[in-house]
Amino acid sequence: MLPTIKWTFICVLIGIFSGSASAFLLVALEWATQYREHNIWIIWLLPIGGLIIGLSYHYLGKDVVKGNNLLLEEYENPQKPIPLKMAPLVLIGTLITHLFGGSAGREGTAVQMGGAIAEQFTGLFKLDNSDRKTLIILGISAGFVSVFGTPLAGALFALEVLYFSKISYKSIILSFLVAYIAYFTVEFWQVKHTIYHIPVVPEMTLKIMPWVILVSVLFGMASMLFSRSTHFWGNLFSKTIKYPPLRPLVGGILLALVFYSIGTTKYIGLGIPTIVDSFSSPNASYDFLLKILFTGFTLGAGFKGGEVTPLFFIGATFGSTLSLIVPLPIALLAGMGFVAVFSGATHTPIACTIMGMELFGIGSGLFIGIACLIAYFSSGSVGIYHAQIVKGAKYKLYQRFKRKYLEDF
């Protein structure tokens, strides 16, 4: 089979399978969310759900428990094929997390399913480690795109999250191809994505610029807080509870008690309604902080899902809150925070800028681009992915700062 035909065929298969898997995920998550919201008592079963997840991964999925980090590790240093069981394990774990009231996202699930599906073509087409790397990029791209409906951003995200590893030109072209195939697959299944609007975008002026810079730095700091919070809780659970299946059990007990005591489900699950509302109504100043706390705790305890939609929640609600003191339109600030916090946490300012323009329109592109770039530089060297390589200008600036100001600490 000619290389061009072979890779086009592979992209079609990955795009269709990953897109279909993500379409099922989106429909299932919507059902889980609606059932939970109409049966709040089910939150009391969160500890049982956590135990099921913990036992599943401990006895069936030790080799895939790293999730997205496994994909990044295998790309940088290929060791062994990623098992297909990663897909059903993370799918079931995510649905349990959302059904019973954990605070998590969905992109990590889609990316892991896409990566596991793509990996299966290694043996089928007898591909070497170099081609395996391309498959991982295709899986990440297809999974990301099919969940968020942003084909350009998804293709770029798969490339940018691996930016400081070696990426072939072939991978770049194929990433865009598989992204659009996955996108149209979800469209074929008539699964809709959330629509956001920024109705008013002011002209960029010298008077506005300092405010844009200030809020962008704050978004970067929120990214850093989220990343470090997630790692903190994960390390704490690992150190204090040696038997892994008990971690989500204990975490589920604490989360259920807290969620019932605060008397709201705003911080449970994806939080899409709150994200949408933040574009028109100011949020409470503590909303984004509580989402950081609950999502970091949920994922750190061992529940499954993703980090990106919670990052959207954090950024949008933070921007919405800032509209009370910053002289910029509320929807613009929510949109800037939406993608800027994501940019800082994943070290992907280019993909996040493109995502912002795909979601909110090109008119907001200048504000979105500045916010993503500044948040990227002000979010520190630690992101949500342990295995991600962070180098380049940001890494050099951080190392220089560390040597000059932090070497005595």
GROMACS .gro file of C-alpha atoms in nm:
model
  409
    1MET     CA    1   0.000   0.000   0.000
    2LEU     CA    2   0.139   0.341  -0.095
    3PRO     CA    3   0.235   0.553   0.211
    4THR     CA    4  -0.006   0.835   0.127
    5ILE     CA    5  -0.299   0.600   0.080
    6LYS     CA    6  -0.206   0.403   0.390
    7TRP     CA    7  -0.191   0.708   0.618
    8THR     CA    8  -0.506   0.858   0.473
    9PHE     CA    9  -0.683   0.528   0.543
   10ILE     CA   10  -0.545   0.524   0.898
   11CYS     CA   11  -0.662   0.882   0.957
   12VAL     CA   12  -1.011   0.795   0.835
   13LEU     CA   13  -1.032   0.497   1.068
   14ILE     CA   14  -0.895   0.683   1.371
   15GLY     CA   15  -1.118   0.981   1.303
   16ILE     CA   16  -1.432   0.771   1.270
   17PHE     CA   17  -1.363   0.542   1.567
   18SER     CA   18  -1.242   0.818   1.798
   19GLY     CA   19  -1.515   1.057   1.690
   20SER     CA   20  -1.780   0.792   1.748
   21ALA     CA   21  -1.636   0.705   2.090
   22SER     CA   22  -1.637   1.072   2.189
   23ALA     CA   23  -1.991   1.118   2.057
   24PHE     CA   24  -2.100   0.831   2.283
   25LEU     CA   25  -1.907   0.989   2.573
   26LEU     CA   26  -2.081   1.325   2.526
   27VAL     CA   27  -2.428   1.167   2.510
   28ALA     CA   28  -2.356   0.945   2.810
   29LEU     CA   29  -2.221   1.236   3.014
   30GLU     CA   30  -2.530   1.440   2.939
   31TRP     CA   31  -2.748   1.152   3.059
   32ALA     CA   32  -2.534   1.105   3.373
   33THR     CA   33  -2.552   1.477   3.449
   34GLN     CA   34  -2.928   1.499   3.406
   35TYR     CA   35  -2.989   1.185   3.613
   36ARG     CA   36  -2.766   1.314   3.895
   37GLU     CA   37  -2.930   1.657   3.896
   38HIS     CA   38  -3.275   1.497   3.928
   39ASN     CA   39  -3.160   1.244   4.187
   40ILE     CA   40  -2.927   1.433   4.420
   41TRP     CA   41  -2.927   1.147   4.669
   42ILE     CA   42  -2.699   0.955   4.433
   43ILE     CA   43  -2.406   1.169   4.550
   44TRP     CA   44  -2.397   0.952   4.861
   45LEU     CA   45  -2.284   0.667   4.634
   46LEU     CA   46  -1.974   0.859   4.525
   47PRO     CA   47  -1.751   0.661   4.766
   48ILE     CA   48  -1.880   0.332   4.620
   49GLY     CA   49  -1.818   0.463   4.270
   50GLY     CA   50  -1.469   0.565   4.374
   51LEU     CA   51  -1.399   0.218   4.511
   52ILE     CA   52  -1.515   0.060   4.184
   53ILE     CA   53  -1.281   0.287   3.988
   54GLY     CA   54  -0.995   0.220   4.225
   55LEU     CA   55  -1.038  -0.157   4.212
   56SER     CA   56  -1.074  -0.153   3.833
   57TYR     CA   57  -0.749   0.029   3.776
   58HIS     CA   58  -0.561  -0.157   4.050
   59TYR     CA   59  -0.645  -0.504   3.921
   60LEU     CA   60  -0.709  -0.442   3.551
   61GLY     CA   61  -0.541  -0.118   3.454
   62LYS     CA   62  -0.213  -0.066   3.639
   63ASP     CA   63  -0.038  -0.023   3.304
   64VAL     CA   64  -0.274   0.254   3.190
   65VAL     CA   65  -0.340   0.437   3.517
   66LYS     CA   66  -0.111   0.725   3.412
   67GLY     CA   67  -0.366   0.831   3.153
   68ASN     CA   68  -0.261   1.127   2.939
   69ASN     CA   69   0.086   1.117   3.089
   70LEU     CA   70   0.128   0.766   2.949
   71LEU     CA   71   0.059   0.899   2.599
   72LEU     CA   72   0.319   1.173   2.644
   73GLU     CA   73   0.574   0.930   2.787
   74GLU     CA   74   0.525   0.682   2.504
   75TYR     CA   75   0.566   0.958   2.250
   76GLU     CA   76   0.892   1.080   2.399
   77ASN     CA   77   1.033   0.734   2.475
   78PRO     CA   78   0.838   0.449   2.313
   79GLN     CA   79   0.848   0.135   2.528
   80LYS     CA   80   0.544  -0.082   2.465
   81PRO     CA   81   0.208  -0.049   2.289
   82ILE     CA   82  -0.074   0.123   2.473
   83PRO     CA   83  -0.343  -0.138   2.552
   84LEU     CA   84  -0.690  -0.091   2.407
   85LYS     CA   85  -0.833  -0.145   2.756
   86MET     CA   86  -0.733   0.214   2.836
   87ALA     CA   87  -1.041   0.327   2.640
   88PRO     CA   88  -1.318   0.135   2.822
   89LEU     CA   89  -1.154   0.178   3.162
   90VAL     CA   90  -1.133   0.557   3.138
   91LEU     CA   91  -1.478   0.578   2.978
   92ILE     CA   92  -1.645   0.380   3.255
   93GLY     CA   93  -1.441   0.558   3.524
   94THR     CA   94  -1.541   0.899   3.389
   95LEU     CA   95  -1.910   0.812   3.368
   96ILE     CA   96  -1.902   0.685   3.728
   97THR     CA   97  -1.725   1.002   3.842
   98HIS     CA   98  -1.985   1.228   3.681
   99LEU     CA   99  -2.290   1.017   3.765
  100PHE     CA  100  -2.211   1.014   4.137
  101GLY     CA  101  -2.096   1.376   4.163
  102GLY     CA  102  -1.722   1.409   4.119
  103SER     CA  103  -1.578   1.735   3.985
  104ALA     CA  104  -1.396   1.652   3.663
  105GLY     CA  105  -1.385   1.711   3.289
  106ARG     CA  106  -1.404   1.499   2.977
  107GLU     CA  107  -1.112   1.587   2.746
  108GLY     CA  108  -0.874   1.352   2.924
  109THR     CA  109  -1.116   1.068   2.861
  110ALA     CA  110  -1.155   1.148   2.492
  111VAL     CA  111  -0.780   1.190   2.441
  112GLN     CA  112  -0.706   0.861   2.615
  113MET     CA  113  -0.970   0.680   2.410
  114GLY     CA  114  -0.830   0.836   2.093
  115GLY     CA  115  -0.474   0.743   2.186
  116ALA     CA  116  -0.568   0.383   2.272
  117ILE     CA  117  -0.768   0.343   1.951
  118ALA     CA  118  -0.490   0.492   1.737
  119GLU     CA  119  -0.228   0.267   1.899
  120GLN     CA  120  -0.406  -0.045   1.775
  121PHE     CA  121  -0.302   0.032   1.418
  122THR     CA  122   0.063  -0.020   1.512
  123GLY     CA  123   0.031  -0.397   1.488
  124LEU     CA  124  -0.226  -0.396   1.209
  125PHE     CA  125   0.001  -0.200   0.975
  126LYS     CA  126   0.331  -0.322   1.128
  127LEU     CA  127   0.448   0.031   1.215
  128ASP     CA  128   0.780   0.118   1.381
  129ASN     CA  129   0.835   0.349   1.681
  130SER     CA  130   0.860   0.655   1.459
  131ASP     CA  131   0.518   0.584   1.312
  132ARG     CA  132   0.385   0.506   1.661
  133LYS     CA  133   0.462   0.865   1.753
  134THR     CA  134   0.251   0.982   1.463
  135LEU     CA  135  -0.035   0.759   1.578
  136ILE     CA  136  -0.023   0.911   1.927
  137ILE     CA  137  -0.050   1.261   1.778
  138LEU     CA  138  -0.345   1.148   1.567
  139GLY     CA  139  -0.517   0.996   1.869
  140ILE     CA  140  -0.472   1.311   2.079
  141SER     CA  141  -0.594   1.531   1.793
  142ALA     CA  142  -0.902   1.319   1.719
  143GLY     CA  143  -0.999   1.288   2.084
  144PHE     CA  144  -0.961   1.657   2.163
  145VAL     CA  145  -1.143   1.780   1.853
  146SER     CA  146  -1.438   1.547   1.885
  147VAL     CA  147  -1.511   1.661   2.242
  148PHE     CA  148  -1.486   2.037   2.189
  149GLY     CA  149  -1.573   2.079   1.822
  150THR     CA  150  -1.268   2.291   1.742
  151PRO     CA  151  -1.076   2.114   1.462
  152LEU     CA  152  -0.800   2.372   1.411
  153ALA     CA  153  -0.731   2.406   1.782
  154GLY     CA  154  -0.744   2.030   1.836
  155ALA     CA  155  -0.492   1.958   1.561
  156LEU     CA  156  -0.260   2.228   1.696
  157PHE     CA  157  -0.305   2.113   2.056
  158ALA     CA  158  -0.184   1.763   1.970
  159LEU     CA  159   0.127   1.914   1.814
  160GLU     CA  160   0.189   2.189   2.067
  161VAL     CA  161   0.153   1.975   2.379
  162LEU     CA  162   0.447   1.775   2.237
  163TYR     CA  163   0.618   2.082   2.094
  164PHE     CA  164   0.966   2.027   2.233
  165SER     CA  165   0.980   1.667   2.117
  166LYS     CA  166   1.064   1.582   1.758
  167ILE     CA  167   0.760   1.610   1.531
  168SER     CA  168   0.770   1.523   1.162
  169TYR     CA  169   0.605   1.727   0.890
  170LYS     CA  170   0.398   1.420   0.809
  171SER     CA  171   0.248   1.430   1.158
  172ILE     CA  172   0.149   1.795   1.117
  173ILE     CA  173  -0.048   1.731   0.798
  174LEU     CA  174  -0.209   1.414   0.930
  175SER     CA  175  -0.305   1.581   1.258
  176PHE     CA  176  -0.520   1.831   1.071
  177LEU     CA  177  -0.667   1.559   0.849
  178VAL     CA  178  -0.772   1.334   1.137
  179ALA     CA  179  -0.903   1.637   1.328
  180TYR     CA  180  -1.154   1.721   1.060
  181ILE     CA  181  -1.255   1.358   1.012
  182ALA     CA  182  -1.325   1.326   1.386
  183TYR     CA  183  -1.509   1.659   1.387
  184PHE     CA  184  -1.741   1.559   1.102
  185THR     CA  185  -1.794   1.217   1.259
  186VAL     CA  186  -1.941   1.381   1.569
  187GLU     CA  187  -2.149   1.603   1.342
  188PHE     CA  188  -2.273   1.291   1.163
  189TRP     CA  189  -2.395   1.149   1.494
  190GLN     CA  190  -2.577   1.482   1.550
  191VAL     CA  191  -2.410   1.546   1.884
  192LYS     CA  192  -2.398   1.918   1.954
  193HIS     CA  193  -2.128   2.121   2.127
  194THR     CA  194  -2.189   2.415   2.360
  195ILE     CA  195  -2.203   2.753   2.187
  196TYR     CA  196  -2.056   3.065   2.351
  197HIS     CA  197  -2.089   3.431   2.251
  198ILE     CA  198  -1.886   3.748   2.302
  199PRO     CA  199  -2.127   4.009   2.165
  200VAL     CA  200  -1.914   4.319   2.231
  201VAL     CA  201  -1.540   4.352   2.166
  202PRO     CA  202  -1.395   4.700   2.229
  203GLU     CA  203  -1.109   4.851   2.034
  204MET     CA  204  -0.767   4.780   2.180
  205THR     CA  205  -0.627   5.107   2.319
  206LEU     CA  206  -0.342   5.216   2.544
  207LYS     CA  207  -0.598   5.276   2.817
  208ILE     CA  208  -0.729   4.919   2.795
  209MET     CA  209  -0.394   4.744   2.748
  210PRO     CA  210  -0.280   4.757   3.116
  211TRP     CA  211  -0.606   4.594   3.223
  212VAL     CA  212  -0.564   4.321   2.962
  213ILE     CA  213  -0.211   4.251   3.084
  214LEU     CA  214  -0.319   4.248   3.448
  215VAL     CA  215  -0.606   4.003   3.404
  216SER     CA  216  -0.390   3.782   3.183
  217VAL     CA  217  -0.128   3.754   3.458
  218LEU     CA  218  -0.405   3.667   3.703
  219PHE     CA  219  -0.533   3.397   3.467
  220GLY     CA  220  -0.181   3.253   3.452
  221MET     CA  221  -0.163   3.247   3.830
  222ALA     CA  222  -0.498   3.064   3.842
  223SER     CA  223  -0.351   2.808   3.600
  224MET     CA  224  -0.053   2.758   3.827
  225LEU     CA  225  -0.276   2.721   4.133
  226PHE     CA  226  -0.487   2.456   3.959
  227SER     CA  227  -0.187   2.255   3.837
  228ARG     CA  228  -0.014   2.259   4.173
  229SER     CA  229  -0.339   2.180   4.355
  230THR     CA  230  -0.399   1.871   4.143
  231HIS     CA  231  -0.042   1.748   4.197
  232PHE     CA  232  -0.061   1.827   4.569
  233TRP     CA  233  -0.372   1.620   4.627
  234GLY     CA  234  -0.241   1.335   4.415
  235ASN     CA  235   0.084   1.323   4.613
  236LEU     CA  236  -0.099   1.353   4.945
  237PHE     CA  237  -0.331   1.061   4.870
  238SER     CA  238  -0.039   0.851   4.744
  239LYS     CA  239   0.162   0.911   5.061
  240THR     CA  240  -0.116   0.871   5.317
  241ILE     CA  241  -0.317   0.583   5.164
  242LYS     CA  242  -0.092   0.304   5.040
  243TYR     CA  243  -0.366   0.081   4.894
  244PRO     CA  244  -0.475   0.264   4.575
  245PRO     CA  245  -0.841   0.150   4.561
  246LEU     CA  246  -0.905   0.311   4.900
  247ARG     CA  247  -0.799   0.656   4.780
  248PRO     CA  248  -1.110   0.734   4.574
  249LEU     CA  249  -1.323   0.565   4.842
  250VAL     CA  250  -1.195   0.802   5.111
  251GLY     CA  251  -1.198   1.095   4.869
  252GLY     CA  252  -1.556   1.013   4.773
  253ILE     CA  253  -1.670   1.013   5.134
  254LEU     CA  254  -1.519   1.355   5.197
  255LEU     CA  255  -1.654   1.499   4.871
  256ALA     CA  256  -2.007   1.369   4.934
  257LEU     CA  257  -2.011   1.521   5.282
  258VAL     CA  258  -1.883   1.856   5.157
  259PHE     CA  259  -2.118   1.875   4.858
  260TYR     CA  260  -2.419   1.806   5.078
  261SER     CA  261  -2.307   2.055   5.339
  262ILE     CA  262  -2.268   2.343   5.092
  263GLY     CA  263  -2.611   2.273   4.943
  264THR     CA  264  -2.530   2.326   4.573
  265THR     CA  265  -2.427   2.116   4.275
  266LYS     CA  266  -2.262   2.408   4.097
  267TYR     CA  267  -1.911   2.267   4.145
  268ILE     CA  268  -2.001   1.907   4.054
  269GLY     CA  269  -1.933   1.754   3.714
  270LEU     CA  270  -1.854   1.967   3.412
  271GLY     CA  271  -2.030   2.285   3.525
  272ILE     CA  272  -2.137   2.382   3.172
  273PRO     CA  273  -2.444   2.587   3.283
  274THR     CA  274  -2.224   2.795   3.514
  275ILE     CA  275  -1.971   2.851   3.235
  276VAL     CA  276  -2.246   2.970   2.999
  277ASP     CA  277  -2.396   3.199   3.264
  278SER     CA  278  -2.057   3.355   3.339
  279PHE     CA  279  -2.065   3.523   2.997
  280SER     CA  280  -2.362   3.733   3.104
  281SER     CA  281  -2.373   3.742   3.485
  282PRO     CA  282  -2.090   3.807   3.734
  283ASN     CA  283  -1.993   3.507   3.943
  284ALA     CA  284  -1.915   3.498   4.311
  285SER     CA  285  -1.551   3.570   4.385
  286TYR     CA  286  -1.498   3.224   4.533
  287ASP     CA  287  -1.651   3.016   4.251
  288PHE     CA  288  -1.326   2.963   4.062
  289LEU     CA  289  -1.137   2.886   4.382
  290LEU     CA  290  -1.384   2.619   4.490
  291LYS     CA  291  -1.370   2.460   4.144
  292ILE     CA  292  -0.991   2.446   4.171
  293LEU     CA  293  -1.022   2.283   4.513
  294PHE     CA  294  -1.287   2.026   4.424
  295THR     CA  295  -1.144   1.927   4.086
  296GLY     CA  296  -0.792   1.895   4.220
  297PHE     CA  297  -0.922   1.685   4.507
  298THR     CA  298  -1.140   1.468   4.283
  299LEU     CA  299  -0.865   1.388   4.034
  300GLY     CA  300  -0.599   1.362   4.303
  301ALA     CA  301  -0.807   1.102   4.486
  302GLY     CA  302  -0.811   0.883   4.176
  303PHE     CA  303  -1.141   0.961   4.007
  304LYS     CA  304  -1.136   0.980   3.628
  305GLY     CA  305  -1.217   1.252   3.379
  306GLY     CA  306  -1.028   1.547   3.242
  307GLU     CA  307  -0.894   1.881   3.351
  308VAL     CA  308  -0.980   2.105   3.057
  309THR     CA  309  -1.352   2.171   3.111
  310PRO     CA  310  -1.283   2.253   3.479
  311LEU     CA  311  -1.013   2.489   3.352
  312PHE     CA  312  -1.277   2.651   3.129
  313PHE     CA  313  -1.501   2.684   3.435
  314ILE     CA  314  -1.221   2.836   3.642
  315GLY     CA  315  -1.118   3.083   3.374
  316ALA     CA  316  -1.469   3.188   3.273
  317THR     CA  317  -1.594   3.239   3.630
  318PHE     CA  318  -1.273   3.420   3.730
  319GLY     CA  319  -1.305   3.652   3.430
  320SER     CA  320  -1.672   3.705   3.509
  321THR     CA  321  -1.583   3.803   3.866
  322LEU     CA  322  -1.312   4.041   3.746
  323SER     CA  323  -1.571   4.225   3.536
  324LEU     CA  324  -1.691   4.386   3.860
  325ILE     CA  325  -1.366   4.584   3.885
  326VAL     CA  326  -1.210   4.568   3.537
  327PRO     CA  327  -1.356   4.803   3.272
  328LEU     CA  328  -1.397   4.539   3.003
  329PRO     CA  329  -1.714   4.360   2.886
  330ILE     CA  330  -1.807   4.063   3.101
  331ALA     CA  331  -1.834   3.821   2.809
  332LEU     CA  332  -1.490   3.922   2.681
  333LEU     CA  333  -1.331   3.870   3.022
  334ALA     CA  334  -1.504   3.534   3.061
  335GLY     CA  335  -1.387   3.429   2.716
  336MET     CA  336  -1.031   3.544   2.780
  337GLY     CA  337  -1.021   3.352   3.106
  338PHE     CA  338  -1.185   3.050   2.943
  339VAL     CA  339  -0.888   2.987   2.713
  340ALA     CA  340  -0.607   3.168   2.900
  341VAL     CA  341  -0.627   2.948   3.211
  342PHE     CA  342  -0.623   2.645   2.980
  343SER     CA  343  -0.320   2.790   2.800
  344GLY     CA  344  -0.124   2.834   3.120
  345ALA     CA  345  -0.205   2.489   3.255
  346THR     CA  346  -0.115   2.301   2.936
  347HIS     CA  347   0.162   2.527   2.796
  348THR     CA  348  -0.025   2.555   2.464
  349PRO     CA  349  -0.083   2.928   2.392
  350ILE     CA  350  -0.109   2.890   2.013
  351ALA     CA  351  -0.373   2.617   2.022
  352CYS     CA  352  -0.567   2.804   2.290
  353THR     CA  353  -0.563   3.126   2.089
  354ILE     CA  354  -0.701   2.943   1.787
  355MET     CA  355  -0.959   2.772   2.006
  356GLY     CA  356  -1.074   3.109   2.137
  357MET     CA  357  -1.124   3.239   1.785
  358GLU     CA  358  -1.306   2.921   1.680
  359LEU     CA  359  -1.541   2.945   1.979
  360PHE     CA  360  -1.588   3.320   2.014
  361GLY     CA  361  -1.511   3.463   1.671
  362ILE     CA  362  -1.209   3.625   1.509
  363GLY     CA  363  -1.309   3.968   1.642
  364SER     CA  364  -1.188   3.877   1.990
  365GLY     CA  365  -0.865   3.727   1.858
  366LEU     CA  366  -0.629   4.004   1.970
  367PHE     CA  367  -0.755   3.999   2.330
  368ILE     CA  368  -0.759   3.618   2.334
  369GLY     CA  369  -0.406   3.593   2.191
  370ILE     CA  370  -0.257   3.837   2.442
  371ALA     CA  371  -0.432   3.664   2.732
  372CYS     CA  372  -0.315   3.317   2.627
  373LEU     CA  373   0.046   3.426   2.573
  374ILE     CA  374   0.079   3.618   2.900
  375ALA     CA  375  -0.098   3.345   3.098
  376TYR     CA  376   0.141   3.093   2.944
  377PHE     CA  377   0.445   3.289   3.062
  378SER     CA  378   0.304   3.367   3.407
  379SER     CA  379   0.181   3.018   3.500
  380GLY     CA  380   0.514   2.874   3.612
  381SER     CA  381   0.694   2.564   3.489
  382VAL     CA  382   0.451   2.306   3.626
  383GLY     CA  383   0.147   2.212   3.417
  384ILE     CA  384  -0.128   1.957   3.452
  385TYR     CA  385   0.072   1.689   3.269
  386HIS     CA  386   0.372   1.548   3.459
  387ALA     CA  387   0.526   1.399   3.144
  388GLN     CA  388   0.504   1.711   2.929
  389ILE     CA  389   0.839   1.857   2.826
  390VAL     CA  390   0.853   2.230   2.900
  391LYS     CA  391   1.144   2.409   2.739
  392GLY     CA  392   1.194   2.710   2.513
  393ALA     CA  393   1.165   3.075   2.613
  394LYS     CA  394   0.936   3.013   2.910
  395TYR     CA  395   1.164   2.745   3.054
  396LYS     CA  396   1.473   2.960   3.012
  397LEU     CA  397   1.310   3.261   3.175
  398TYR     CA  398   1.198   3.050   3.471
  399GLN     CA  399   1.543   2.896   3.516
  400ARG     CA  400   1.704   3.240   3.503
  401PHE     CA  401   1.458   3.373   3.762
  402LYS     CA  402   1.513   3.067   3.980
  403ARG     CA  403   1.893   3.108   3.976
  404LYS     CA  404   1.875   3.480   4.047
  405TYR     CA  405   1.606   3.496   4.314
  406LEU     CA  406   1.533   3.147   4.447
  407GLU     CA  407   1.872   2.978   4.470
  408ASP     CA  408   1.901   3.056   4.842
  409PHE     CA  409   1.565   2.894   4.928
   0.00000   0.00000   0.00000
